[in-house]
Amino acid sequence: MAERSIDGWLEATARRLARTTSRRGFLARVGSALLGAAALPLLPVSRASGEEARPPAPDDSKLAGALGDPSSCDYWRHCSIDGFLSSCCGGTHTSCPPGTEMSRVTWIGTCRNPADGKDYIISYNDCCGNSFCGRCLCNRNEGDRPVYLTGKANDINWCMGTKTTAYNSTVAIVLGVATSSS
Amino acid sequence: MAERSIDGWLEATARRLARTTSRRGFLARVGSALLGAAALPLLPVSRASGEEARPPAPDDSKLAGALGDPSSCDYWRHCSIDGFLSSCCGGTHTSCPPGTEMSRVTWIGTCRNPADGKDYIISYNDCCGNSFCGRCLCNRNEGDRPVYLTGKANDINWCMGTKTTAYNSTVAIVLGVATSSS
Amino acid sequence: MRRLPRRLALAALVLASVGLTGAGEVAWESRTLPAEPGPHWIWVGDVLLRRAALVDADAGAFRGMVPGGVGIIAPTRSRDGREIYLPSTYYSRGTRGDRTDVVSILDATSLLPLGEVVIPPKRSEHTSWVAGSALSDDGRFLAVFNLTPATSLSIVDVVERRLVGEVDTPGCSLVYAAGPRRFLSLCADGTALAVTLDGSGQEASKVRSERFFDPVADPVTEKAVRRGDEWLFVSFEGYVHPVDVSGGSLRVGDPWSLLDDADREGAWRVGGMQPIALHGPSGELYALVHQGGVDTHKDPGTEVWVYDLARRARVRRVELRNPMASFAADQLGLAPGSLAARAVVLALDLVLPNRGVERIAVTQDPAPLLLTATGFPATLGVYDARGGTHLRDVKEVGIATSLLALP
Amino acid sequence: MRRLPRRLALAALVLASVGLTGAGEVAWESRTLPAEPGPHWIWVGDVLLRRAALVDADAGAFRGMVPGGVGIIAPTRSRDGREIYLPSTYYSRGTRGDRTDVVSILDATSLLPLGEVVIPPKRSEHTSWVAGSALSDDGRFLAVFNLTPATSLSIVDVVERRLVGEVDTPGCSLVYAAGPRRFLSLCADGTALAVTLDGSGQEASKVRSERFFDPVADPVTEKAVRRGDEWLFVSFEGYVHPVDVSGGSLRVGDPWSLLDDADREGAWRVGGMQPIALHGPSGELYALVHQGGVDTHKDPGTEVWVYDLARRARVRRVELRNPMASFAADQLGLAPGSLAARAVVLALDLVLPNRGVERIAVTQDPAPLLLTATGFPATLGVYDARGGTHLRDVKEVGIATSLLALP
C-alpha cells in the first residue's frame, strides 16, 4: 500500500510538471531532469539512520555464474531491464561507455538479490548520444508496466534531458533496499 | 585496342572535366551528369545502321534458371555488379524501386550472354536517395578495376549527380553488343 | 574560363542525345506503385535500416521502401490514399547535433517526398511504436504523441501541411483515432481521455471515461485494435476491455476473457510487441499467446489463437513454426531446398527451442493472411489466416524489425 | 506564471539533494579510455550501425565506440594521441535533404566531440574505404579524398581546426600519407602523384612517379601498407610494387611476387577488401589468399600467408577457420559450449563451405594478433599472428563490418 501511495504522489507530480512544462522546451527539459531526480529518491527506499543511511549494494561475489555477472542478461539486477548492457559496450553496470551521456530520467525496477534474499530498488539509466551498442541485448520485464505508467515502463527510450536522445545502452544501479521486504 | 583507346579518351575527358569543375559545386554536378551520359555511348558499342542501330537486349527466356533470372546474382548481366539487386527491392533490372532516383553516372561491365555467346556492354546504374535495400547483395567482379580506374570500379558509391548520394540498389542495363566480339 | 559553361552545355546536348540511343532499354523513371496497395501488402519497419519496406506477402517480394530517421517509423496512409505521412526524428550529425522532428509527406505511388511539417522535437520513442501517432477519421489531422516525460499531442493539419498546435494530455499517454476529429489516450489512473478538436485543429473539448481497468493489478497494454467505433484493449491477464468512442462520452463495455480456466491452468498468456490483430470483415480477433508466468507480457508467442468477437469465443488455434531454423539456413547462403539447407533446417529444428514471434498482423481481404515477425534477427512468416497453414517465409526482410503496419 | 520558475528551481534543489543520497553507487560521468590504447585494440567500423567500435581483442570486449554518418567511417588518431579525426557525411533528413560533410574531432579518452570542420560535401565512398583519408606525417593536415567523379583532396588543418583548401588530383585517386606534409595518390596511367603542402596547407608542389604498374594488364589495388618511407602496393596478380616516398622525387622499386609457380599452378591469389597487413617491428607482411581465377581479386580468403620483407620470402601459412559456424550457433542464442551449440557448429561445419574472410589486420606489438573479419554477417576472429592458432571469436561485433583500423 505504501508503494502505491508513493506511486500516486509521483504520478501527481508528473502530471503537475506535465501541465506546467508542456510547450516550453527548456522548462520541459528541466521538468524531465526534475522527474529524473525525483524518480530516484521518492521510492520506498530504506532511509534509517547510521550505516543504513546509504544501504550498500550487495556483494556480487557471493553469487555463482550469470547471477553475479553484470555482462549477463541473467544478472540479478537485470530483472526489469530492456536494452543493451552497458558492461558489454565499454561501460560497467553502474557507468556508461565512453562517448555516451547517462540519462538522469530513468525507469525503476525491484529485483531480489539471491544472496541475501532482499529486494533492491534498481534504477535503469540509459546511456545516450551514440549509436546502438548492439551487444548483449537483454529484455526482462519483472514489474514492467505500459507506457502510460511511465516511471515503470522499460519500453520507453529513456534518453531524455540528455544532449541527444540517441540510445546506446543501459546501466543497472542499486538505489537501496525496498522497505516492503526489509 | 579500340577499347583501350576509347577508354583513354574517356579518361582524358574525365581529367579535363576534373580540372575544370573542381571547387565548383554546380559545374561539378554538371560534370558528373556529363560523364554519366558520356559513359553510356562512348564505348565500343556496335552502331551499324538499320535494325542494328539499337541492338536489342537478348531474350532472357532462352536462358534456364538463375542465368535468366534478374533477381539472381548469377543472372548473366550481373558479371560485374556490386550491390543490392534492384529487382529484389521493388524495381526491375532496368528500373529503380519506388522512392529512389537512378544515377546517370555509372560503371560499365562487359558480360557474355550464354544464349547467343555475344559480349554485351552493361551499365550498372545505382538507385539513390533511400535507405539500403538490404536484399540480394551481389558482388561479381569481371573486369572490375580499382577506384583510380573510376569508370570500371564497382566499389564506388555511384550515387553521384543525384539529389542525394544515399545508396539503395543497382540495375543492370544492356547498352549494346561489344564490337570486340561481334 | 568564360567559354567553359558554353562548351559544357554544347557537349551535354551532343552526349545526351547519343546517350539515349545507346541506352534503349533503360527506364530513367523509377517504378511507381498502383493507386491501391495489394490486399496482401504490409509495411515492415526496421530500426537499423531506418526504413519501412512495403512487402508483398504473396510474392515474398519488396514493392518499395520509405526511409526514416532515428527511432522507429510507422507510415500512415491518407484517407484518400494519395499520400503517406511519416513522423520521424533526425539529428544534424546522425546521433548528435540538433534534433529535428518532422511529419514527412510522401506521394503514395512514387514514394517520393511532397513536403514536410516540422513538429516539436519530442515525439515519443517506445519499442512497440504502437499508438505513437494517429490520423483523425476525417483525414485532416495527424496527432503525434510526445513524451518528455511530460505528455502531449502535436497536432498537424495534413491538408494545409502545417503544425496547428499541441494539446496537453496530463497523466495520459499514446494516441488512437476515435472519431472525425477526436483522439483517445490511456491514462495512469485506469481511465481513457478523449480529445476533440475544432475545425482549425484546436482543442475543443476533453472527456474522461470512467475507470475501466486497474493499472496496478491488471493494466491493459497499448497494443489495441479498433473495430468500427469500438477500441479493444487487452490486459496483461488476457481480459478484453471494449471502449466505444461513437458517442460524446466514452462508453466502456464489460471486459471478457481470452483465456478460460484450462488455458490459465496451462499458464497460457497473451504476449509480444504486437500480439493482437483484427480481421474486420469476419470480426475475428487474433491473439499471440505463449506459456509463461507473470511479467511475460512481452515474451514472444508460439501460437495464435483466433476469436469470434460476436460470440466472444475462441474458434481456432494456429501453431507457429520455429522461424529461426529456416532463417539460419537462408542467411548462411544455403540454396533453398538444397540438401545442405534441408539438413541444417532439420538439425536446427532439433536443437533450437521455438522462441516464437513478437509481432502479428492480419490482412483485411476475404482470404486474409496471418503475418508473423521476429525483431532481431528479422524474420517474416506468412500463414493462411483461416486454414493456419504456413505458406512461406519472406527472405531478407530486414535487420531489426520494428512495426508491422497495413498500407 | 511568473512564480513558476522559482517554484521549479526550489523543487530542483530539494529533489536533487535527496536524489544524490539515494544513488550512492552511480557514476554519472561516463567511462574514459587510457591515454594509450591497448596493444591488442582495434577499430571495427560498421556501415549499418554507423559507428566504429573499439574492440579489445584479448578480452573480446568493447572499450567504446564513435558514431558516424552515411557511408563508412575510419577514425584517425592525432600524432600526439589526444584526438581522433573522423571524416563523415550527414543528411538533414537521414538519407535525404541537405548533405553536410565534416571532419569530426573527438577527445581520444572521452570519445566526446571537441569540434568539427565542415569540408566540401563530396568525399568519396568506396567499399574498402582504404585510403579515403590520411593524416600528414607531421600531424598537421588531414587530407580527405573527393570523388564526384572529379578527383581532389580536401585539406583540413587539424590544429587550427579549419578547411585550408582543396587540391585537384586530375586522373589520380585515393590518398596516402607520404611525408611531413605530403600525400600520395594513385593515377589511372600507372603512376603515382605526390602532393606537397606548404606550412599553410596550400599546394607547394606536385611530383609524378614514373609508370610503375600496368593499369590494364595488372593494376595494383588501393589496399596498400606502409613501412617507414616505403609504400607497398600489391597487384591483382600478386606482385608487390614498392614506392619510396623519402626523397623529393618518388623512387619506384623492383616488383616482386608473393606467389611462386606452384602457388599460381594451384590458382592461389591475393584477394579481399583488406587483404594486406604489415607487422612493422618484424618486417612481416600478411596477405589474405584464396584459390580462384581471374577477377576474384575481391573474393574472401581462406588462408593468410606471411612473408619476411627482408628476404621477400614466405615464412608461414595460417589456415583460417570457417567463421560462419560458430557465428550461427552464437546468433541463434545457443549457450557457448552447450551440447546444442556444439551440435550446431558441428552440423554447420559439415555442410557449410568455408567462404573465408574479407579483411585482416595485425597488431604492432611484440606478441601480435592477427584479426580476421567478414563483412555481413559481421564476424571478428582472433589468431596468434606468430603461431597461427585461433584464440577466440569476438561475439556480436556488429551488423555489417566496414574497415578494420588500428587505434
PDB file of N, CA and C in Angstrom, chain D residues 214-274:
ATOM      1  N   ASP D 214      51.049  -1.626 -64.703  1.00  0.00           N
ATOM      2  CA  ASP D 214      50.240  -1.594 -65.917  1.00  0.00           C
ATOM      3  C   ASP D 214      48.757  -1.615 -65.515  1.00  0.00           C
ATOM      4  N   PRO D 215      48.073  -0.461 -65.620  1.00  0.00           N
ATOM      5  CA  PRO D 215      46.702  -0.382 -65.108  1.00  0.00           C
ATOM      6  C   PRO D 215      45.727  -1.282 -65.861  1.00  0.00           C
ATOM      7  N   VAL D 216      46.088  -1.708 -67.067  1.00  0.00           N
ATOM      8  CA  VAL D 216      45.194  -2.576 -67.835  1.00  0.00           C
ATOM      9  C   VAL D 216      45.537  -4.041 -67.598  1.00  0.00           C
ATOM     10  N   ALA D 217      46.809  -4.390 -67.731  1.00  0.00           N
ATOM     11  CA  ALA D 217      47.205  -5.798 -67.640  1.00  0.00           C
ATOM     12  C   ALA D 217      47.193  -6.298 -66.192  1.00  0.00           C
ATOM     13  N   ASP D 218      47.709  -5.494 -65.255  1.00  0.00           N
ATOM     14  CA  ASP D 218      47.808  -5.951 -63.864  1.00  0.00           C
ATOM     15  C   ASP D 218      47.841  -4.778 -62.891  1.00  0.00           C
ATOM     16  N   PRO D 219      46.668  -4.157 -62.669  1.00  0.00           N
ATOM     17  CA  PRO D 219      46.617  -2.983 -61.781  1.00  0.00           C
ATOM     18  C   PRO D 219      46.913  -3.350 -60.325  1.00  0.00           C
ATOM     19  N   VAL D 220      47.467  -2.373 -59.585  1.00  0.00           N
ATOM     20  CA  VAL D 220      47.632  -2.565 -58.139  1.00  0.00           C
ATOM     21  C   VAL D 220      46.321  -2.170 -57.467  1.00  0.00           C
ATOM     22  N   THR D 221      46.042  -2.791 -56.312  1.00  0.00           N
ATOM     23  CA  THR D 221      44.840  -2.390 -55.572  1.00  0.00           C
ATOM     24  C   THR D 221      45.188  -1.224 -54.652  1.00  0.00           C
ATOM     25  N   GLU D 222      44.165  -0.563 -54.124  1.00  0.00           N
ATOM     26  CA  GLU D 222      44.387   0.557 -53.205  1.00  0.00           C
ATOM     27  C   GLU D 222      44.749   0.056 -51.813  1.00  0.00           C
ATOM     28  N   LYS D 223      44.671  -1.261 -51.594  1.00  0.00           N
ATOM     29  CA  LYS D 223      44.869  -1.812 -50.245  1.00  0.00           C
ATOM     30  C   LYS D 223      46.352  -1.997 -49.988  1.00  0.00           C
ATOM     31  N   ALA D 224      47.039  -0.896 -49.742  1.00  0.00           N
ATOM     32  CA  ALA D 224      48.494  -0.899 -49.589  1.00  0.00           C
ATOM     33  C   ALA D 224      48.868  -0.823 -48.114  1.00  0.00           C
ATOM     34  N   VAL D 225      50.124  -1.148 -47.822  1.00  0.00           N
ATOM     35  CA  VAL D 225      50.649  -0.953 -46.470  1.00  0.00           C
ATOM     36  C   VAL D 225      51.915  -0.116 -46.557  1.00  0.00           C
ATOM     37  N   ARG D 226      52.212   0.588 -45.472  1.00  0.00           N
ATOM     38  CA  ARG D 226      53.394   1.444 -45.445  1.00  0.00           C
ATOM     39  C   ARG D 226      54.377   0.928 -44.404  1.00  0.00           C
ATOM     40  N   ARG D 227      55.644   0.872 -44.794  1.00  0.00           N
ATOM     41  CA  ARG D 227      56.691   0.568 -43.817  1.00  0.00           C
ATOM     42  C   ARG D 227      57.732   1.657 -43.921  1.00  0.00           C
ATOM     43  N   GLY D 228      57.786   2.524 -42.896  1.00  0.00           N
ATOM     44  CA  GLY D 228      58.727   3.642 -42.930  1.00  0.00           C
ATOM     45  C   GLY D 228      58.422   4.546 -44.111  1.00  0.00           C
ATOM     46  N   ASP D 229      59.419   4.710 -44.962  1.00  0.00           N
ATOM     47  CA  ASP D 229      59.244   5.600 -46.106  1.00  0.00           C
ATOM     48  C   ASP D 229      58.759   4.862 -47.337  1.00  0.00           C
ATOM     49  N   GLU D 230      58.440   3.595 -47.171  1.00  0.00           N
ATOM     50  CA  GLU D 230      58.101   2.794 -48.343  1.00  0.00           C
ATOM     51  C   GLU D 230      56.637   2.357 -48.298  1.00  0.00           C
ATOM     52  N   TRP D 231      55.916   2.643 -49.388  1.00  0.00           N
ATOM     53  CA  TRP D 231      54.573   2.108 -49.563  1.00  0.00           C
ATOM     54  C   TRP D 231      54.658   0.859 -50.418  1.00  0.00           C
ATOM     55  N   LEU D 232      53.926  -0.182 -50.024  1.00  0.00           N
ATOM     56  CA  LEU D 232      53.914  -1.436 -50.777  1.00  0.00           C
ATOM     57  C   LEU D 232      52.528  -1.627 -51.382  1.00  0.00           C
ATOM     58  N   PHE D 233      52.459  -1.565 -52.708  1.00  0.00           N
ATOM     59  CA  PHE D 233      51.203  -1.788 -53.428  1.00  0.00           C
ATOM     60  C   PHE D 233      51.228  -3.176 -54.046  1.00  0.00           C
ATOM     61  N   VAL D 234      50.155  -3.923 -53.860  1.00  0.00           N
ATOM     62  CA  VAL D 234      50.089  -5.301 -54.365  1.00  0.00           C
ATOM     63  C   VAL D 234      49.117  -5.350 -55.545  1.00  0.00           C
ATOM     64  N   SER D 235      49.525  -5.997 -56.616  1.00  0.00           N
ATOM     65  CA  SER D 235      48.700  -6.040 -57.829  1.00  0.00           C
ATOM     66  C   SER D 235      47.731  -7.221 -57.797  1.00  0.00           C
ATOM     67  N   PHE D 236      46.785  -7.187 -58.726  1.00  0.00           N
ATOM     68  CA  PHE D 236      45.816  -8.283 -58.843  1.00  0.00           C
ATOM     69  C   PHE D 236      46.530  -9.626 -58.909  1.00  0.00           C
ATOM     70  N   GLU D 237      47.646  -9.659 -59.631  1.00  0.00           N
ATOM     71  CA  GLU D 237      48.335 -10.932 -59.864  1.00  0.00           C
ATOM     72  C   GLU D 237      49.343 -11.250 -58.766  1.00  0.00           C
ATOM     73  N   GLY D 238      49.362 -10.435 -57.706  1.00  0.00           N
ATOM     74  CA  GLY D 238      50.181 -10.778 -56.549  1.00  0.00           C
ATOM     75  C   GLY D 238      51.603 -10.256 -56.578  1.00  0.00           C
ATOM     76  N   TYR D 239      51.855  -9.214 -57.369  1.00  0.00           N
ATOM     77  CA  TYR D 239      53.186  -8.600 -57.381  1.00  0.00           C
ATOM     78  C   TYR D 239      53.207  -7.393 -56.457  1.00  0.00           C
ATOM     79  N   VAL D 240      54.269  -7.285 -55.665  1.00  0.00           N
ATOM     80  CA  VAL D 240      54.440  -6.171 -54.733  1.00  0.00           C
ATOM     81  C   VAL D 240      55.240  -5.074 -55.430  1.00  0.00           C
ATOM     82  N   HIS D 241      54.661  -3.882 -55.483  1.00  0.00           N
ATOM     83  CA  HIS D 241      55.326  -2.727 -56.099  1.00  0.00           C
ATOM     84  C   HIS D 241      55.691  -1.733 -55.007  1.00  0.00           C
ATOM     85  N   PRO D 242      56.998  -1.608 -54.668  1.00  0.00           N
ATOM     86  CA  PRO D 242      57.403  -0.662 -53.628  1.00  0.00           C
ATOM     87  C   PRO D 242      57.553   0.755 -54.194  1.00  0.00           C
ATOM     88  N   VAL D 243      57.093   1.732 -53.410  1.00  0.00           N
ATOM     89  CA  VAL D 243      57.275   3.134 -53.784  1.00  0.00           C
ATOM     90  C   VAL D 243      57.899   3.861 -52.594  1.00  0.00           C
ATOM     91  N   ASP D 244      59.126   4.377 -52.777  1.00  0.00           N
ATOM     92  CA  ASP D 244      59.832   5.071 -51.710  1.00  0.00           C
ATOM     93  C   ASP D 244      59.494   6.553 -51.764  1.00  0.00           C
ATOM     94  N   VAL D 245      58.968   7.079 -50.664  1.00  0.00           N
ATOM     95  CA  VAL D 245      58.497   8.475 -50.657  1.00  0.00           C
ATOM     96  C   VAL D 245      59.436   9.388 -49.868  1.00  0.00           C
ATOM     97  N   SER D 246      60.641   8.874 -49.549  1.00  0.00           N
ATOM     98  CA  SER D 246      61.535   9.659 -48.675  1.00  0.00           C
ATOM     99  C   SER D 246      62.114  10.868 -49.399  1.00  0.00           C
ATOM    100  N   GLY D 247      62.449  10.717 -50.666  1.00  0.00           N
ATOM    101  CA  GLY D 247      63.128  11.796 -51.381  1.00  0.00           C
ATOM    102  C   GLY D 247      62.170  12.812 -51.968  1.00  0.00           C
ATOM    103  N   GLY D 248      62.735  13.802 -52.627  1.00  0.00           N
ATOM    104  CA  GLY D 248      61.910  14.795 -53.303  1.00  0.00           C
ATOM    105  C   GLY D 248      61.124  14.150 -54.427  1.00  0.00           C
ATOM    106  N   SER D 249      61.769  13.242 -55.141  1.00  0.00           N
ATOM    107  CA  SER D 249      61.063  12.506 -56.193  1.00  0.00           C
ATOM    108  C   SER D 249      60.664  11.137 -55.639  1.00  0.00           C
ATOM    109  N   LEU D 250      59.734  10.492 -56.339  1.00  0.00           N
ATOM    110  CA  LEU D 250      59.253   9.187 -55.882  1.00  0.00           C
ATOM    111  C   LEU D 250      60.107   8.101 -56.510  1.00  0.00           C
ATOM    112  N   ARG D 251      60.734   7.266 -55.667  1.00  0.00           N
ATOM    113  CA  ARG D 251      61.573   6.182 -56.196  1.00  0.00           C
ATOM    114  C   ARG D 251      60.798   4.884 -56.204  1.00  0.00           C
ATOM    115  N   VAL D 252      60.680   4.325 -57.403  1.00  0.00           N
ATOM    116  CA  VAL D 252      59.920   3.089 -57.577  1.00  0.00           C
ATOM    117  C   VAL D 252      60.873   1.911 -57.513  1.00  0.00           C
ATOM    118  N   GLY D 253      60.571   0.920 -56.701  1.00  0.00           N
ATOM    119  CA  GLY D 253      61.436  -0.261 -56.571  1.00  0.00           C
ATOM    120  C   GLY D 253      61.009  -1.370 -57.515  1.00  0.00           C
ATOM    121  N   ASP D 254      61.843  -2.395 -57.619  1.00  0.00           N
ATOM    122  CA  ASP D 254      61.510  -3.532 -58.485  1.00  0.00           C
ATOM    123  C   ASP D 254      60.357  -4.323 -57.867  1.00  0.00           C
ATOM    124  N   PRO D 255      59.384  -4.691 -58.673  1.00  0.00           N
ATOM    125  CA  PRO D 255      58.303  -5.522 -58.143  1.00  0.00           C
ATOM    126  C   PRO D 255      58.781  -6.933 -57.832  1.00  0.00           C
ATOM    127  N   TRP D 256      58.176  -7.565 -56.869  1.00  0.00           N
ATOM    128  CA  TRP D 256      58.467  -8.977 -56.578  1.00  0.00           C
ATOM    129  C   TRP D 256      57.150  -9.697 -56.298  1.00  0.00           C
ATOM    130  N   SER D 257      57.164 -11.007 -56.408  1.00  0.00           N
ATOM    131  CA  SER D 257      55.930 -11.778 -56.407  1.00  0.00           C
ATOM    132  C   SER D 257      55.664 -12.443 -55.064  1.00  0.00           C
ATOM    133  N   LEU D 258      54.410 -12.388 -54.626  1.00  0.00           N
ATOM    134  CA  LEU D 258      54.012 -13.106 -53.414  1.00  0.00           C
ATOM    135  C   LEU D 258      53.728 -14.571 -53.720  1.00  0.00           C
ATOM    136  N   LEU D 259      53.642 -14.890 -54.998  1.00  0.00           N
ATOM    137  CA  LEU D 259      53.246 -16.236 -55.414  1.00  0.00           C
ATOM    138  C   LEU D 259      54.328 -16.852 -56.282  1.00  0.00           C
ATOM    139  N   ASP D 260      54.683 -18.096 -55.966  1.00  0.00           N
ATOM    140  CA  ASP D 260      55.640 -18.774 -56.852  1.00  0.00           C
ATOM    141  C   ASP D 260      54.858 -19.597 -57.874  1.00  0.00           C
ATOM    142  N   ASP D 261      55.595 -20.279 -58.746  1.00  0.00           N
ATOM    143  CA  ASP D 261      54.921 -21.004 -59.838  1.00  0.00           C
ATOM    144  C   ASP D 261      53.934 -22.028 -59.284  1.00  0.00           C
ATOM    145  N   ALA D 262      54.347 -22.722 -58.201  1.00  0.00           N
ATOM    146  CA  ALA D 262      53.457 -23.743 -57.635  1.00  0.00           C
ATOM    147  C   ALA D 262      52.166 -23.091 -57.139  1.00  0.00           C
ATOM    148  N   ASP D 263      52.328 -21.927 -56.474  1.00  0.00           N
ATOM    149  CA  ASP D 263      51.139 -21.223 -55.987  1.00  0.00           C
ATOM    150  C   ASP D 263      50.209 -20.883 -57.154  1.00  0.00           C
ATOM    151  N   ARG D 264      50.801 -20.343 -58.215  1.00  0.00           N
ATOM    152  CA  ARG D 264      49.977 -19.960 -59.374  1.00  0.00           C
ATOM    153  C   ARG D 264      49.370 -21.199 -60.021  1.00  0.00           C
ATOM    154  N   GLU D 265      50.139 -22.266 -60.022  1.00  0.00           N
ATOM    155  CA  GLU D 265      49.629 -23.552 -60.516  1.00  0.00           C
ATOM    156  C   GLU D 265      48.349 -23.904 -59.759  1.00  0.00           C
ATOM    157  N   GLY D 266      48.391 -23.690 -58.442  1.00  0.00           N
ATOM    158  CA  GLY D 266      47.243 -24.015 -57.597  1.00  0.00           C
ATOM    159  C   GLY D 266      46.191 -22.924 -57.580  1.00  0.00           C
ATOM    160  N   ALA D 267      46.354 -21.941 -58.466  1.00  0.00           N
ATOM    161  CA  ALA D 267      45.374 -20.854 -58.600  1.00  0.00           C
ATOM    162  C   ALA D 267      45.230 -20.046 -57.309  1.00  0.00           C
ATOM    163  N   TRP D 268      46.292 -20.016 -56.496  1.00  0.00           N
ATOM    164  CA  TRP D 268      46.258 -19.156 -55.311  1.00  0.00           C
ATOM    165  C   TRP D 268      46.351 -17.703 -55.739  1.00  0.00           C
ATOM    166  N   ARG D 269      45.649 -16.843 -54.979  1.00  0.00           N
ATOM    167  CA  ARG D 269      45.532 -15.449 -55.392  1.00  0.00           C
ATOM    168  C   ARG D 269      45.274 -14.596 -54.155  1.00  0.00           C
ATOM    169  N   VAL D 270      45.862 -13.405 -54.130  1.00  0.00           N
ATOM    170  CA  VAL D 270      45.563 -12.455 -53.057  1.00  0.00           C
ATOM    171  C   VAL D 270      44.197 -11.841 -53.327  1.00  0.00           C
ATOM    172  N   GLY D 271      43.359 -11.738 -52.273  1.00  0.00           N
ATOM    173  CA  GLY D 271      42.039 -11.158 -52.506  1.00  0.00           C
ATOM    174  C   GLY D 271      41.340 -10.754 -51.226  1.00  0.00           C
ATOM    175  N   GLY D 272      40.356  -9.863 -51.368  1.00  0.00           N
ATOM    176  CA  GLY D 272      39.546  -9.419 -50.241  1.00  0.00           C
ATOM    177  C   GLY D 272      39.403  -7.911 -50.231  1.00  0.00           C
ATOM    178  N   MET D 273      38.790  -7.407 -49.177  1.00  0.00           N
ATOM    179  CA  MET D 273      38.573  -5.970 -49.031  1.00  0.00           C
ATOM    180  C   MET D 273      39.726  -5.290 -48.304  1.00  0.00           C
ATOM    181  N   GLN D 274      40.403  -6.043 -47.430  1.00  0.00           N
ATOM    182  CA  GLN D 274      41.607  -5.579 -46.741  1.00  0.00           C
ATOM    183  C   GLN D 274      42.555  -6.762 -46.640  1.00  0.00           C
TER     184      GLN D 274
END
